[in-house]
């Protein structure tokens, strides 16, 4: 996850923060996104390109935000919870 923070800092250092949207998914494996998560991200990216409406994302730097027990739940597909590394994380609060 620290690489997401470094990536955000690097993008900001080049004055391009407005072009970056990051989303936290409760999984540790590389490319462990569910079909629903990848599809939603792709649809949002295409919509952004077509309409100029920037999609929602997650704050990856604020310690208070990262400490929230619900962090990473907003874009995580609950139906994929039992797969991959997801069981290593607490279930998202209901």
PDB file of C-alpha atoms in Angstrom:
ATOM      1  CA  UNK A   1       0.000   0.000   0.000  1.00  0.00           C
ATOM      2  CA  UNK A   2       2.907   2.325   0.608  1.00  0.00           C
ATOM      3  CA  UNK A   3       3.562   2.254  -3.127  1.00  0.00           C
ATOM      4  CA  UNK A   4       0.156   3.909  -3.656  1.00  0.00           C
ATOM      5  CA  UNK A   5       1.311   6.692  -1.332  1.00  0.00           C
ATOM      6  CA  UNK A   6       4.620   7.081  -3.176  1.00  0.00           C
ATOM      7  CA  UNK A   7       2.791   7.106  -6.496  1.00  0.00           C
ATOM      8  CA  UNK A   8       0.434   9.855  -5.265  1.00  0.00           C
ATOM      9  CA  UNK A   9       3.406  11.933  -4.065  1.00  0.00           C
ATOM     10  CA  UNK A  10       5.213  11.464  -7.385  1.00  0.00           C
ATOM     11  CA  UNK A  11       2.149  12.494  -9.388  1.00  0.00           C
ATOM     12  CA  UNK A  12       1.696  15.549  -7.136  1.00  0.00           C
ATOM     13  CA  UNK A  13       5.341  16.540  -7.546  1.00  0.00           C
ATOM     14  CA  UNK A  14       4.693  16.771 -11.281  1.00  0.00           C
ATOM     15  CA  UNK A  15       1.559  18.883 -10.830  1.00  0.00           C
ATOM     16  CA  UNK A  16      -0.791  16.164 -12.090  1.00  0.00           C
ATOM     17  CA  UNK A  17      -2.866  15.296  -9.010  1.00  0.00           C
ATOM     18  CA  UNK A  18      -6.053  16.211 -10.839  1.00  0.00           C
ATOM     19  CA  UNK A  19      -5.396  13.272 -13.184  1.00  0.00           C
ATOM     20  CA  UNK A  20      -5.102  10.600 -10.480  1.00  0.00           C
ATOM     21  CA  UNK A  21      -7.906   8.707  -8.764  1.00  0.00           C
ATOM     22  CA  UNK A  22      -6.982   5.906  -6.377  1.00  0.00           C
ATOM     23  CA  UNK A  23      -9.269   3.336  -4.815  1.00  0.00           C
ATOM     24  CA  UNK A  24      -8.515   1.105  -1.866  1.00  0.00           C
ATOM     25  CA  UNK A  25      -9.668  -2.482  -2.221  1.00  0.00           C
ATOM     26  CA  UNK A  26      -9.463  -4.837   0.756  1.00  0.00           C
ATOM     27  CA  UNK A  27      -7.082  -7.317  -0.840  1.00  0.00           C
ATOM     28  CA  UNK A  28      -3.298  -7.644  -0.781  1.00  0.00           C
ATOM     29  CA  UNK A  29      -2.631  -9.660  -3.905  1.00  0.00           C
ATOM     30  CA  UNK A  30      -1.435  -8.016  -7.085  1.00  0.00           C
ATOM     31  CA  UNK A  31      -4.281  -7.894  -9.604  1.00  0.00           C
ATOM     32  CA  UNK A  32      -6.728  -9.405  -7.134  1.00  0.00           C
ATOM     33  CA  UNK A  33      -9.619  -7.207  -8.213  1.00  0.00           C
ATOM     34  CA  UNK A  34     -12.970  -8.896  -8.716  1.00  0.00           C
ATOM     35  CA  UNK A  35     -14.701  -8.591 -12.066  1.00  0.00           C
ATOM     36  CA  UNK A  36     -17.167  -6.137 -10.473  1.00  0.00           C
ATOM     37  CA  UNK A  37     -14.377  -3.947  -9.068  1.00  0.00           C
ATOM     38  CA  UNK A  38     -12.414  -3.878 -12.315  1.00  0.00           C
ATOM     39  CA  UNK A  39     -15.562  -3.261 -14.342  1.00  0.00           C
ATOM     40  CA  UNK A  40     -16.703  -0.374 -12.150  1.00  0.00           C
ATOM     41  CA  UNK A  41     -13.256   1.229 -12.301  1.00  0.00           C
ATOM     42  CA  UNK A  42     -13.136   0.869 -16.078  1.00  0.00           C
ATOM     43  CA  UNK A  43     -16.638   2.274 -16.524  1.00  0.00           C
ATOM     44  CA  UNK A  44     -15.766   5.233 -14.296  1.00  0.00           C
ATOM     45  CA  UNK A  45     -12.544   5.872 -16.233  1.00  0.00           C
ATOM     46  CA  UNK A  46     -14.369   5.833 -19.573  1.00  0.00           C
ATOM     47  CA  UNK A  47     -17.122   8.088 -18.177  1.00  0.00           C
ATOM     48  CA  UNK A  48     -14.435  10.520 -16.913  1.00  0.00           C
ATOM     49  CA  UNK A  49     -12.824  10.635 -20.345  1.00  0.00           C
ATOM     50  CA  UNK A  50     -16.143  11.150 -22.127  1.00  0.00           C
ATOM     51  CA  UNK A  51     -17.802  13.620 -19.768  1.00  0.00           C
ATOM     52  CA  UNK A  52     -14.983  15.203 -17.779  1.00  0.00           C
ATOM     53  CA  UNK A  53     -16.622  14.140 -14.501  1.00  0.00           C
ATOM     54  CA  UNK A  54     -13.826  12.904 -12.249  1.00  0.00           C
ATOM     55  CA  UNK A  55     -14.790   9.683 -10.440  1.00  0.00           C
ATOM     56  CA  UNK A  56     -14.687   9.226  -6.704  1.00  0.00           C
ATOM     57  CA  UNK A  57     -11.634   7.695  -5.089  1.00  0.00           C
ATOM     58  CA  UNK A  58     -10.020   7.088  -1.717  1.00  0.00           C
ATOM     59  CA  UNK A  59      -7.579   9.176   0.290  1.00  0.00           C
ATOM     60  CA  UNK A  60      -4.415   7.066   0.559  1.00  0.00           C
ATOM     61  CA  UNK A  61      -2.375   9.405   2.742  1.00  0.00           C
ATOM     62  CA  UNK A  62      -4.312  10.705   5.765  1.00  0.00           C
ATOM     63  CA  UNK A  63      -3.514   8.605   8.887  1.00  0.00           C
ATOM     64  CA  UNK A  64      -6.952   9.274  10.394  1.00  0.00           C
ATOM     65  CA  UNK A  65      -8.682   8.091   7.218  1.00  0.00           C
ATOM     66  CA  UNK A  66      -6.487   5.000   6.946  1.00  0.00           C
ATOM     67  CA  UNK A  67      -7.216   4.095  10.590  1.00  0.00           C
ATOM     68  CA  UNK A  68     -10.974   4.004  10.029  1.00  0.00           C
ATOM     69  CA  UNK A  69     -12.243   0.398  10.381  1.00  0.00           C
ATOM     70  CA  UNK A  70     -14.336   0.918   7.242  1.00  0.00           C
ATOM     71  CA  UNK A  71     -11.388   2.096   5.131  1.00  0.00           C
ATOM     72  CA  UNK A  72     -11.240   0.236   1.847  1.00  0.00           C
ATOM     73  CA  UNK A  73     -14.906  -0.779   1.945  1.00  0.00           C
ATOM     74  CA  UNK A  74     -16.307   1.895  -0.347  1.00  0.00           C
ATOM     75  CA  UNK A  75     -15.086   0.243  -3.563  1.00  0.00           C
ATOM     76  CA  UNK A  76     -14.552  -3.337  -2.337  1.00  0.00           C
ATOM     77  CA  UNK A  77     -16.909  -5.941  -3.800  1.00  0.00           C
ATOM     78  CA  UNK A  78     -18.467  -7.691  -0.779  1.00  0.00           C
ATOM     79  CA  UNK A  79     -19.278 -10.786  -2.843  1.00  0.00           C
ATOM     80  CA  UNK A  80     -15.532 -11.361  -3.409  1.00  0.00           C
ATOM     81  CA  UNK A  81     -14.709 -11.415   0.312  1.00  0.00           C
ATOM     82  CA  UNK A  82     -13.966 -15.141   0.503  1.00  0.00           C
ATOM     83  CA  UNK A  83     -11.404 -15.104  -2.313  1.00  0.00           C
ATOM     84  CA  UNK A  84      -7.643 -14.585  -2.375  1.00  0.00           C
ATOM     85  CA  UNK A  85      -6.170 -12.564   0.480  1.00  0.00           C
ATOM     86  CA  UNK A  86      -9.442 -10.867   1.426  1.00  0.00           C
ATOM     87  CA  UNK A  87     -10.114 -13.103   4.443  1.00  0.00           C
ATOM     88  CA  UNK A  88      -6.946 -11.630   5.991  1.00  0.00           C
ATOM     89  CA  UNK A  89      -8.911  -8.398   6.491  1.00  0.00           C
ATOM     90  CA  UNK A  90     -11.830  -7.728   8.794  1.00  0.00           C
ATOM     91  CA  UNK A  91     -15.169  -7.789   7.053  1.00  0.00           C
ATOM     92  CA  UNK A  92     -16.517  -4.373   6.174  1.00  0.00           C
ATOM     93  CA  UNK A  93     -18.931  -2.994   8.770  1.00  0.00           C
ATOM     94  CA  UNK A  94     -22.551  -3.450   7.778  1.00  0.00           C
TER      95      UNK A  94
END
